[in-house]
Amino acid sequence: MRMRPCLRTLLCMMLLTVVAPLHARSSLAPVRSGELPSLETTSPPSAIAVVDGQPLAISENTAWRLDEANHRWVRLAWPATQSGVAGIIEGGKQTWLLTTAPDMQAVTGVARLQMQHDELQLQPLAALPGPLHDARGAWSGDILSVAGIDAAGTAHLWQIRPYSEHPQWSALAGWPGAAPPTSLVAQSAAVFITVPDVSGGTERLLRWTADAGWIERGRVPGRLVPGSGHALGQADALYLVREGAGDDAPAQLKTFQTITSAWATLPGAAPADVIATGAWTDGMFWARRDADGKRIDFGYARVQSTTLLLRWLDWIVIVVYLAGMIGIGLFFYLREKRNSTSNFFVGGRTIPYWAAGVSLYAANTSSISFIAIPAKAFESNWQYLTNNLIAVFGLMFVAIWIVPLLRRLDLMSVFSYLETRFHPGIRMLASALCILT
C-alpha cells in the first residue's frame, strides 16, 4: 500500500523535530573570556566594579580606573572626607559603596559612587539603622538592599528606595541561622543570599520574598568566592564557585536559575587566587594576585548571545513546515476557487462539531501557554490558572450562543455580524483592531 505524499511529509517533519535537538550539542550560551591590563601595586583591591562604563579598582584610600583604550590603569582623586570602603553594590548604571566609620570595621553607611573627569564623587544616603559586619548589598529596580550581622550576632536585611521623596531604611526579617552572608543578589522582587552551613557542608542559598519570607532554595555546588553573586538577565544569578578547599583553588562561573533552582557550569576561564569580583557586561571580571605579589592581574568572562543558533537540520524543519503550510493553502485554494466564498472560509458549513471545538480552543493556545505561564506558576503560585478557567467558560458561551447565531444568520465571521447589526465602518474598525492586536 502506497503512503500518501502528505502523510510522508508529516512523518519526515516529526522525525526531523526529534533528530534536530540531538544534533545540537554545543552550548547556546557561549562565554568569551580574556585578560585586562595588570595593576602595578602591592596593595590588593578591596573592591572592583564597572562605574560609568569603565572598570574601577579600590584599595584602601586609593582608586584606579582603566582608560578608554583598555591599555593602562589611571589613578583617581579620592574624596578626602571619605571613610573606609567595605564593598561595592552594582546594578546596571547604579554603583554604591558600603562605607565604614573611621574607627570601626563595621559598615555604617551607603553612598552612591560616580566618576567625572577622573574624580570620584560620593552621594551618601541616610545612615544604616545600625552597624553591620560581613555586609553585602544588591540593587534591583529602584530598591537597594543591604544584609549583614550586628554586634549581637543577629541577622538583618534592610531596604531603601534612594530616589523616593523621603528615602528611609525599612527593616525586613533576618534569615534563619544568622550566619554571615557571602553574597547577596536581587532579582525581580526577590532577594537571594548565600550563607555558610554551620554543620560544615556546602553553603546554603535562601530566597526572600514579601509574600513567603525566607525559603531555602538548595545548596551551592562548591565554595563561593565571597561577594561574587551578580544578577544576570531576568531570571539568573551568576556566581564564581571554588571547587577546592583553599582560597587559591580554581573557580568556575556557574549560573543559578532563580525559577527552577538549577545550577549550570559555564565553559571558559577558571581563575585561581581570586581576591575580588565585579559585575561585567553580561558577565563578571575579577582581580587576583600574581606569583610575586607585586601586581594585580585582572580577567573577565562575558556570556555572549549568538545569532548562530540554528543548524542545518533546524532550517530544514522550518523550511519544510513553511512549505507544508503554503502547499496546504494552495491545494485547497485551487480546489475550492470555483466554489463560493462560504465554502472556502467555513467549509460549506459541514465541519463536524468536534473539529470546530478543537479549533476554538486551539485559537487561544500559544507558546505562552506552554512556556511562560508554567514558569510563572512554578515561580510564584497558580493564579494564572484562573485565566484558563475563564477561557473554558468563555468558549462555552461562544460555542452555545455566538456560533449558532452566526450560522443562523448565514454569516462567515463575527465581523460580518458587526456590519449587519451596526455599520460597515464598525466592521472595518473591529477588523483593523484585530489585525493590530
Short mmCIF file of C-alpha atoms in Angstrom, two decimals:
data_model
loop_
_atom_site.label_atom_id
_atom_site.label_comp_id
_atom_site.label_asym_id
_atom_site.label_seq_id
_atom_site.Cartn_x
_atom_site.Cartn_y
_atom_site.Cartn_z
CA MET A 1 0.00 0.00 0.00
CA ARG A 2 1.47 3.33 -1.07
CA MET A 3 1.77 6.07 1.51
CA ARG A 4 0.16 9.35 0.60
CA PRO A 5 2.58 12.23 -0.03
CA CYS A 6 1.12 14.42 2.73
CA LEU A 7 1.47 11.61 5.26
CA ARG A 8 5.09 11.04 4.25
CA THR A 9 5.79 14.75 4.65
CA LEU A 10 4.23 14.78 8.11
CA LEU A 11 6.31 11.79 9.23
CA CYS A 12 9.51 13.42 7.92
CA MET A 13 8.75 16.61 9.85
CA MET A 14 8.18 14.63 13.05
CA LEU A 15 11.46 12.76 12.57
CA LEU A 16 13.43 15.95 11.97
CA THR A 17 11.86 17.53 15.05
CA VAL A 18 13.24 14.66 17.15
CA VAL A 19 16.65 14.46 15.48
CA ALA A 20 17.42 18.20 15.36
CA PRO A 21 17.73 18.73 19.13
CA LEU A 22 20.02 15.71 19.39
CA HIS A 23 22.32 17.21 16.80
CA ALA A 24 22.81 20.49 18.68
CA ARG A 25 25.41 19.58 21.29
CA SER A 26 27.23 22.90 21.59
CA SER A 27 26.22 25.43 24.27
CA LEU A 28 23.62 28.01 23.31
CA ALA A 29 25.30 30.47 25.71
CA PRO A 30 28.99 30.72 24.75
CA VAL A 31 31.33 32.59 27.07
CA ARG A 32 34.02 34.98 25.91
CA SER A 33 36.90 35.36 28.37
CA GLY A 34 40.06 37.44 28.33
CA GLU A 35 42.61 39.42 30.32
CA LEU A 36 42.76 43.09 31.27
CA PRO A 37 45.95 45.07 31.91
CA SER A 38 47.65 44.37 35.23
CA LEU A 39 47.78 46.93 38.01
CA GLU A 40 51.23 47.58 39.47
CA THR A 41 50.59 47.71 43.21
CA THR A 42 51.35 45.66 46.29
CA SER A 43 48.09 46.68 47.98
CA PRO A 44 45.31 44.33 46.82
CA PRO A 45 42.00 45.99 45.90
CA SER A 46 39.18 45.58 48.39
CA ALA A 47 36.53 46.08 45.71
CA ILE A 48 36.24 46.32 41.93
CA ALA A 49 33.32 47.44 39.77
CA VAL A 50 32.32 49.00 36.46
CA VAL A 51 31.44 52.65 37.05
CA ASP A 52 30.02 54.71 34.19
CA GLY A 53 31.15 52.03 31.76
CA GLN A 54 34.78 51.83 32.96
CA PRO A 55 36.40 49.24 35.28
CA LEU A 56 37.33 50.63 38.68
CA ALA A 57 39.57 49.21 41.43
CA ILE A 58 39.57 50.50 45.03
CA SER A 59 42.30 49.78 47.55
CA GLU A 60 42.12 51.40 50.97
CA ASN A 61 42.00 55.14 50.13
CA THR A 62 43.24 54.77 46.56
CA ALA A 63 41.31 54.14 43.36
CA TRP A 64 42.21 53.42 39.76
CA ARG A 65 40.21 53.23 36.57
CA LEU A 66 41.02 51.53 33.29
CA ASP A 67 41.43 54.03 30.47
CA GLU A 68 39.09 54.13 27.46
CA ALA A 69 41.52 52.13 25.32
CA ASN A 70 41.84 49.42 27.99
CA HIS A 71 45.63 49.80 27.97
CA ARG A 72 46.55 51.06 31.45
CA TRP A 73 45.18 51.93 34.87
CA VAL A 74 44.85 55.61 35.81
CA ARG A 75 44.94 56.77 39.44
CA LEU A 76 41.88 58.77 40.51
CA ALA A 77 41.41 61.55 43.03
CA TRP A 78 39.87 60.07 46.17
CA PRO A 79 37.45 62.17 48.29
CA ALA A 80 39.36 63.39 51.33
CA THR A 81 36.41 63.09 53.69
CA GLN A 82 35.53 59.55 52.76
CA SER A 83 35.89 56.79 55.32
CA GLY A 84 36.80 53.19 54.59
CA VAL A 85 35.24 51.04 51.88
CA ALA A 86 33.91 47.58 52.73
CA GLY A 87 32.38 46.67 49.38
CA ILE A 88 30.60 47.75 46.23
CA ILE A 89 26.97 47.31 45.18
CA GLU A 90 26.36 47.20 41.45
CA GLY A 91 23.18 47.25 39.44
CA GLY A 92 23.18 48.37 35.83
CA LYS A 93 24.04 52.07 35.78
CA GLN A 94 23.95 52.38 39.56
CA THR A 95 27.03 51.86 41.74
CA TRP A 96 27.07 52.18 45.52
CA LEU A 97 29.78 51.93 48.18
CA LEU A 98 29.41 50.20 51.53
CA THR A 99 31.27 52.58 53.84
CA THR A 100 32.72 52.20 57.32
CA ALA A 101 33.28 54.73 60.07
CA PRO A 102 36.92 55.77 60.66
CA ASP A 103 37.15 53.95 63.99
CA MET A 104 35.05 50.92 63.10
CA GLN A 105 35.31 47.87 60.84
CA ALA A 106 31.55 47.51 60.55
CA VAL A 107 29.54 49.04 57.69
CA THR A 108 27.65 52.13 58.80
CA GLY A 109 26.53 53.76 55.56
CA VAL A 110 25.96 53.59 51.83
CA ALA A 111 26.95 56.20 49.25
CA ARG A 112 26.35 56.41 45.52
CA LEU A 113 29.58 56.39 43.53
CA GLN A 114 30.01 58.46 40.37
CA MET A 115 33.04 59.35 38.30
CA GLN A 116 33.53 62.65 36.49
CA HIS A 117 36.80 63.79 34.89
CA ASP A 118 38.91 61.28 36.81
CA GLU A 119 37.40 62.38 40.08
CA LEU A 120 35.20 60.21 42.26
CA GLN A 121 32.06 61.76 43.68
CA LEU A 122 30.05 60.29 46.53
CA GLN A 123 26.44 60.96 47.46
CA PRO A 124 25.75 59.40 50.88
CA LEU A 125 22.33 58.04 51.79
CA ALA A 126 20.76 58.04 55.21
CA ALA A 127 22.89 56.14 57.72
CA LEU A 128 22.10 52.48 58.26
CA PRO A 129 19.88 51.74 61.29
CA GLY A 130 22.92 50.12 62.89
CA PRO A 131 26.46 48.93 62.09
CA LEU A 132 26.73 45.62 60.23
CA HIS A 133 29.57 43.13 59.96
CA ASP A 134 30.09 40.99 56.83
CA ALA A 135 27.71 43.31 54.99
CA ARG A 136 26.60 42.59 51.41
CA GLY A 137 24.43 44.67 49.13
CA ALA A 138 22.33 44.34 45.99
CA TRP A 139 20.41 46.67 43.69
CA SER A 140 17.30 45.82 41.67
CA GLY A 141 14.87 48.19 40.01
CA ASP A 142 14.75 51.14 42.39
CA ILE A 143 15.39 49.23 45.63
CA LEU A 144 18.74 48.97 47.42
CA SER A 145 19.15 46.00 49.79
CA VAL A 146 21.83 45.57 52.48
CA ALA A 147 22.28 42.45 54.60
CA GLY A 148 24.69 41.74 57.47
CA ILE A 149 25.21 40.73 61.08
CA ASP A 150 25.14 43.17 64.01
CA ALA A 151 27.39 43.07 67.08
CA ALA A 152 24.94 40.80 68.92
CA GLY A 153 25.04 38.19 66.13
CA THR A 154 21.57 38.97 64.76
CA ALA A 155 20.92 38.86 61.01
CA HIS A 156 19.44 41.97 59.38
CA LEU A 157 18.07 42.76 55.92
CA TRP A 158 17.36 46.42 55.21
CA GLN A 159 15.97 48.06 52.08
CA ILE A 160 15.65 51.62 50.84
CA ARG A 161 14.33 53.42 47.76
CA PRO A 162 17.05 56.05 47.24
CA TYR A 163 15.07 58.12 44.73
CA SER A 164 11.82 58.32 46.65
CA GLU A 165 10.68 61.64 48.08
CA HIS A 166 11.75 60.73 51.63
CA PRO A 167 14.14 57.76 51.44
CA GLN A 168 14.28 55.78 54.67
CA TRP A 169 15.61 52.34 55.54
CA SER A 170 12.98 49.67 56.21
CA ALA A 171 13.81 46.59 58.28
CA LEU A 172 12.86 43.13 56.97
CA ALA A 173 13.07 39.78 58.69
CA GLY A 174 16.57 38.37 59.03
CA TRP A 175 17.38 34.96 57.59
CA PRO A 176 17.30 31.87 59.81
CA GLY A 177 20.55 30.80 61.41
CA ALA A 178 22.14 34.27 61.42
CA ALA A 179 25.24 33.03 59.55
CA PRO A 180 27.33 35.78 57.90
CA PRO A 181 26.33 36.28 54.24
CA THR A 182 28.82 35.53 51.49
CA SER A 183 26.75 37.10 48.68
CA LEU A 184 23.52 38.98 48.09
CA VAL A 185 21.66 39.09 44.76
CA ALA A 186 18.41 40.92 43.99
CA GLN A 187 16.42 39.53 41.08
CA SER A 188 12.96 40.92 40.29
CA ALA A 189 11.10 41.16 43.61
CA ALA A 190 13.21 38.52 45.37
CA VAL A 191 16.48 38.64 47.31
CA PHE A 192 18.87 35.68 47.24
CA ILE A 193 21.51 35.23 49.93
CA THR A 194 24.22 32.60 50.42
CA VAL A 195 25.44 31.72 53.90
CA PRO A 196 27.87 29.11 55.28
CA ASP A 197 26.45 25.90 56.68
CA VAL A 198 27.10 25.63 60.42
CA SER A 199 27.42 21.85 60.05
CA GLY A 200 30.41 22.28 57.72
CA GLY A 201 28.69 21.35 54.46
CA THR A 202 28.37 23.44 51.33
CA GLU A 203 26.85 26.90 51.54
CA ARG A 204 23.10 27.32 51.73
CA LEU A 205 21.16 29.52 49.33
CA LEU A 206 18.00 31.21 50.60
CA ARG A 207 15.40 33.41 48.93
CA TRP A 208 13.34 36.19 50.47
CA THR A 209 10.08 37.50 49.03
CA ALA A 210 7.49 39.74 50.59
CA ASP A 211 4.83 37.03 50.35
CA ALA A 212 6.73 33.95 51.56
CA GLY A 213 9.60 35.37 53.61
CA TRP A 214 12.77 33.25 53.73
CA ILE A 215 12.78 29.92 51.90
CA GLU A 216 15.81 27.66 51.38
CA ARG A 217 16.46 27.08 47.67
CA GLY A 218 19.22 24.48 47.82
CA ARG A 219 22.99 24.32 48.18
CA VAL A 220 25.87 25.95 46.38
CA PRO A 221 27.83 23.33 44.38
CA GLY A 222 31.17 24.29 45.94
CA ARG A 223 32.60 27.21 47.92
CA LEU A 224 31.52 30.63 46.77
CA VAL A 225 34.08 33.37 46.18
CA PRO A 226 32.79 35.95 48.70
CA GLY A 227 30.83 38.75 47.07
CA SER A 228 30.79 37.16 43.62
CA GLY A 229 27.00 36.97 43.21
CA HIS A 230 25.52 39.14 40.46
CA ALA A 231 22.15 39.24 38.73
CA LEU A 232 22.20 38.03 35.13
CA GLY A 233 19.30 38.57 32.76
CA GLN A 234 15.76 38.32 34.06
CA ALA A 235 15.87 35.04 35.98
CA ASP A 236 19.50 34.04 36.60
CA ALA A 237 22.29 34.79 39.04
CA LEU A 238 25.99 34.46 38.20
CA TYR A 239 28.49 33.17 40.79
CA LEU A 240 32.17 32.28 40.93
CA VAL A 241 32.42 28.96 42.76
CA ARG A 242 35.60 27.27 44.01
CA GLU A 243 35.78 23.52 43.78
CA GLY A 244 38.76 23.12 46.12
CA ALA A 245 39.20 23.83 49.81
CA GLY A 246 41.80 26.62 49.67
CA ASP A 247 41.26 30.25 48.74
CA ASP A 248 43.75 29.80 45.88
CA ALA A 249 41.74 26.95 44.33
CA PRO A 250 40.49 27.47 40.76
CA ALA A 251 36.95 28.80 40.48
CA GLN A 252 34.34 28.31 37.78
CA LEU A 253 31.50 30.50 36.61
CA LYS A 254 28.13 28.99 37.48
CA THR A 255 24.62 30.25 36.91
CA PHE A 256 21.68 29.73 39.24
CA GLN A 257 18.22 29.70 37.65
CA THR A 258 16.03 31.54 40.12
CA ILE A 259 12.81 29.87 38.94
CA THR A 260 13.88 26.22 38.73
CA SER A 261 16.77 26.41 41.27
CA ALA A 262 19.03 24.67 38.73
CA TRP A 263 22.80 25.22 38.61
CA ALA A 264 24.78 25.22 35.36
CA THR A 265 28.53 25.50 34.76
CA LEU A 266 29.65 27.93 32.08
CA PRO A 267 32.59 26.99 29.85
CA GLY A 268 35.73 29.08 29.76
CA ALA A 269 38.04 30.63 32.31
CA ALA A 270 38.75 29.07 35.72
CA PRO A 271 40.71 31.75 37.64
CA ALA A 272 42.62 30.91 40.81
CA ASP A 273 43.51 33.01 43.86
CA VAL A 274 40.66 35.48 43.23
CA ILE A 275 40.56 38.34 45.76
CA ALA A 276 37.73 40.50 44.34
CA THR A 277 34.97 40.29 41.74
CA GLY A 278 32.76 42.78 39.97
CA ALA A 279 29.88 42.70 37.52
CA TRP A 280 30.84 43.00 33.86
CA THR A 281 28.52 43.48 30.88
CA ASP A 282 26.54 40.21 30.88
CA GLY A 283 29.27 38.59 32.94
CA MET A 284 31.93 39.14 35.57
CA PHE A 285 35.51 40.32 35.98
CA TRP A 286 37.92 39.51 38.77
CA ALA A 287 41.19 40.52 40.38
CA ARG A 288 43.87 38.08 41.53
CA ARG A 289 47.40 38.30 42.85
CA ASP A 290 50.31 37.38 40.65
CA ALA A 291 53.00 34.95 41.78
CA ASP A 292 55.43 37.55 43.22
CA GLY A 293 52.73 39.70 44.87
CA LYS A 294 53.86 42.93 43.18
CA ARG A 295 50.88 43.39 40.88
CA ILE A 296 47.22 42.55 40.46
CA ASP A 297 46.05 40.67 37.39
CA PHE A 298 42.54 41.07 36.00
CA GLY A 299 40.43 38.77 33.88
CA TYR A 300 36.87 38.76 32.62
CA ALA A 301 34.21 36.49 31.18
CA ARG A 302 31.08 37.54 29.29
CA VAL A 303 28.07 35.44 28.39
CA GLN A 304 27.51 36.12 24.71
CA SER A 305 24.33 35.95 22.73
CA THR A 306 24.93 34.48 19.30
CA THR A 307 22.96 34.53 16.08
CA LEU A 308 24.36 31.15 15.06
CA LEU A 309 21.77 29.16 17.00
CA LEU A 310 20.11 27.29 14.13
CA ARG A 311 21.83 24.31 12.49
CA TRP A 312 21.06 22.96 9.05
CA LEU A 313 18.56 20.46 10.45
CA ASP A 314 16.72 23.32 12.18
CA TRP A 315 16.46 25.19 8.90
CA ILE A 316 15.18 22.07 7.16
CA VAL A 317 12.41 21.74 9.74
CA ILE A 318 11.46 25.41 9.32
CA VAL A 319 11.50 25.26 5.51
CA VAL A 320 9.51 22.01 5.41
CA TYR A 321 6.96 23.45 7.83
CA LEU A 322 6.52 26.67 5.85
CA ALA A 323 6.38 24.79 2.55
CA GLY A 324 3.78 22.44 4.03
CA MET A 325 1.60 25.30 5.20
CA ILE A 326 1.85 27.09 1.87
CA GLY A 327 1.22 23.85 -0.01
CA ILE A 328 -1.90 23.04 2.01
CA GLY A 329 -3.23 26.54 1.43
CA LEU A 330 -2.57 26.44 -2.31
CA PHE A 331 -4.09 22.97 -2.63
CA PHE A 332 -7.40 23.92 -1.07
CA TYR A 333 -7.41 27.29 -2.81
CA LEU A 334 -7.04 25.69 -6.25
CA ARG A 335 -9.62 23.05 -5.40
CA GLU A 336 -12.20 25.43 -3.99
CA LYS A 337 -11.62 28.59 -6.05
CA ARG A 338 -14.59 27.81 -8.34
CA ASN A 339 -16.87 27.39 -5.35
CA SER A 340 -18.41 30.07 -3.17
CA THR A 341 -16.56 32.16 -0.62
CA SER A 342 -18.56 30.40 2.07
CA ASN A 343 -17.13 27.05 1.02
CA PHE A 344 -13.61 28.43 1.17
CA PHE A 345 -13.84 30.12 4.57
CA VAL A 346 -16.29 27.95 6.52
CA GLY A 347 -16.04 24.64 4.65
CA GLY A 348 -19.56 24.74 3.31
CA ARG A 349 -20.76 24.67 6.93
CA THR A 350 -20.14 20.94 7.06
CA ILE A 351 -17.33 20.99 9.67
CA PRO A 352 -18.12 18.45 12.43
CA TYR A 353 -18.72 19.73 15.93
CA TRP A 354 -15.58 18.16 17.39
CA ALA A 355 -13.33 19.84 14.79
CA ALA A 356 -14.97 23.21 15.46
CA GLY A 357 -14.47 22.72 19.20
CA VAL A 358 -10.79 21.86 18.80
CA SER A 359 -10.35 24.92 16.57
CA LEU A 360 -11.98 27.19 19.15
CA TYR A 361 -9.64 26.06 21.92
CA ALA A 362 -6.51 25.92 19.72
CA ALA A 363 -7.06 29.55 18.71
CA ASN A 364 -6.50 30.53 22.36
CA THR A 365 -3.29 28.48 22.75
CA SER A 366 0.22 29.73 22.00
CA SER A 367 3.81 29.26 23.17
CA ILE A 368 2.96 31.45 26.16
CA SER A 369 0.57 28.72 27.31
CA PHE A 370 3.35 26.11 27.26
CA ILE A 371 6.39 28.13 28.43
CA ALA A 372 5.66 31.45 30.13
CA ILE A 373 2.59 30.56 32.22
CA PRO A 374 4.03 27.29 33.64
CA ALA A 375 7.27 29.10 34.53
CA LYS A 376 5.38 31.89 36.27
CA ALA A 377 3.23 29.38 38.13
CA PHE A 378 6.34 27.42 39.19
CA GLU A 379 7.99 30.58 40.50
CA SER A 380 5.00 32.04 42.32
CA ASN A 381 1.55 30.39 42.50
CA TRP A 382 -1.34 29.16 40.38
CA GLN A 383 -3.11 32.47 39.97
CA TYR A 384 -2.72 32.23 36.19
CA LEU A 385 -4.92 29.11 36.32
CA THR A 386 -7.88 31.47 36.59
CA ASN A 387 -7.17 32.63 33.01
CA ASN A 388 -7.68 29.10 31.72
CA LEU A 389 -10.81 28.62 33.82
CA ILE A 390 -12.30 31.82 32.45
CA ALA A 391 -11.34 30.73 28.93
CA VAL A 392 -13.30 27.50 29.38
CA PHE A 393 -16.47 29.38 30.33
CA GLY A 394 -15.86 31.96 27.62
CA LEU A 395 -15.52 29.28 24.95
CA MET A 396 -18.67 27.58 26.22
CA PHE A 397 -20.52 30.87 25.76
CA VAL A 398 -19.13 31.26 22.26
CA ALA A 399 -19.97 27.67 21.31
CA ILE A 400 -23.54 27.75 22.68
CA TRP A 401 -24.67 31.26 21.73
CA ILE A 402 -22.32 33.00 19.31
CA VAL A 403 -21.57 30.23 16.80
CA PRO A 404 -25.24 29.16 16.37
CA LEU A 405 -26.19 32.82 15.88
CA LEU A 406 -23.63 33.22 13.10
CA ARG A 407 -24.80 30.01 11.46
CA ARG A 408 -28.47 31.06 11.53
CA LEU A 409 -27.63 34.43 10.00
CA ASP A 410 -25.56 32.74 7.28
CA LEU A 411 -22.52 34.88 8.16
CA MET A 412 -18.88 33.93 7.75
CA SER A 413 -17.43 35.78 10.74
CA VAL A 414 -18.27 37.96 13.70
CA PHE A 415 -17.09 40.96 11.67
CA SER A 416 -19.87 40.31 9.16
CA TYR A 417 -22.33 40.37 12.05
CA LEU A 418 -20.98 43.77 13.16
CA GLU A 419 -21.65 45.13 9.68
CA THR A 420 -25.19 43.70 9.58
CA ARG A 421 -26.04 44.81 13.11
CA PHE A 422 -24.34 48.22 13.16
CA HIS A 423 -22.43 49.75 10.25
CA PRO A 424 -19.70 48.80 7.73
CA GLY A 425 -17.42 51.29 9.49
CA ILE A 426 -17.74 49.34 12.74
CA ARG A 427 -16.77 46.17 10.89
CA MET A 428 -13.67 47.83 9.40
CA LEU A 429 -12.66 49.25 12.78
CA ALA A 430 -13.02 45.88 14.52
CA SER A 431 -11.09 44.13 11.73
CA ALA A 432 -8.26 46.68 11.94
CA LEU A 433 -8.04 46.38 15.73
CA CYS A 434 -7.95 42.59 15.47
CA ILE A 435 -5.09 42.72 12.96
CA LEU A 436 -3.08 45.21 15.05
CA THR A 437 -3.50 43.35 18.33
#
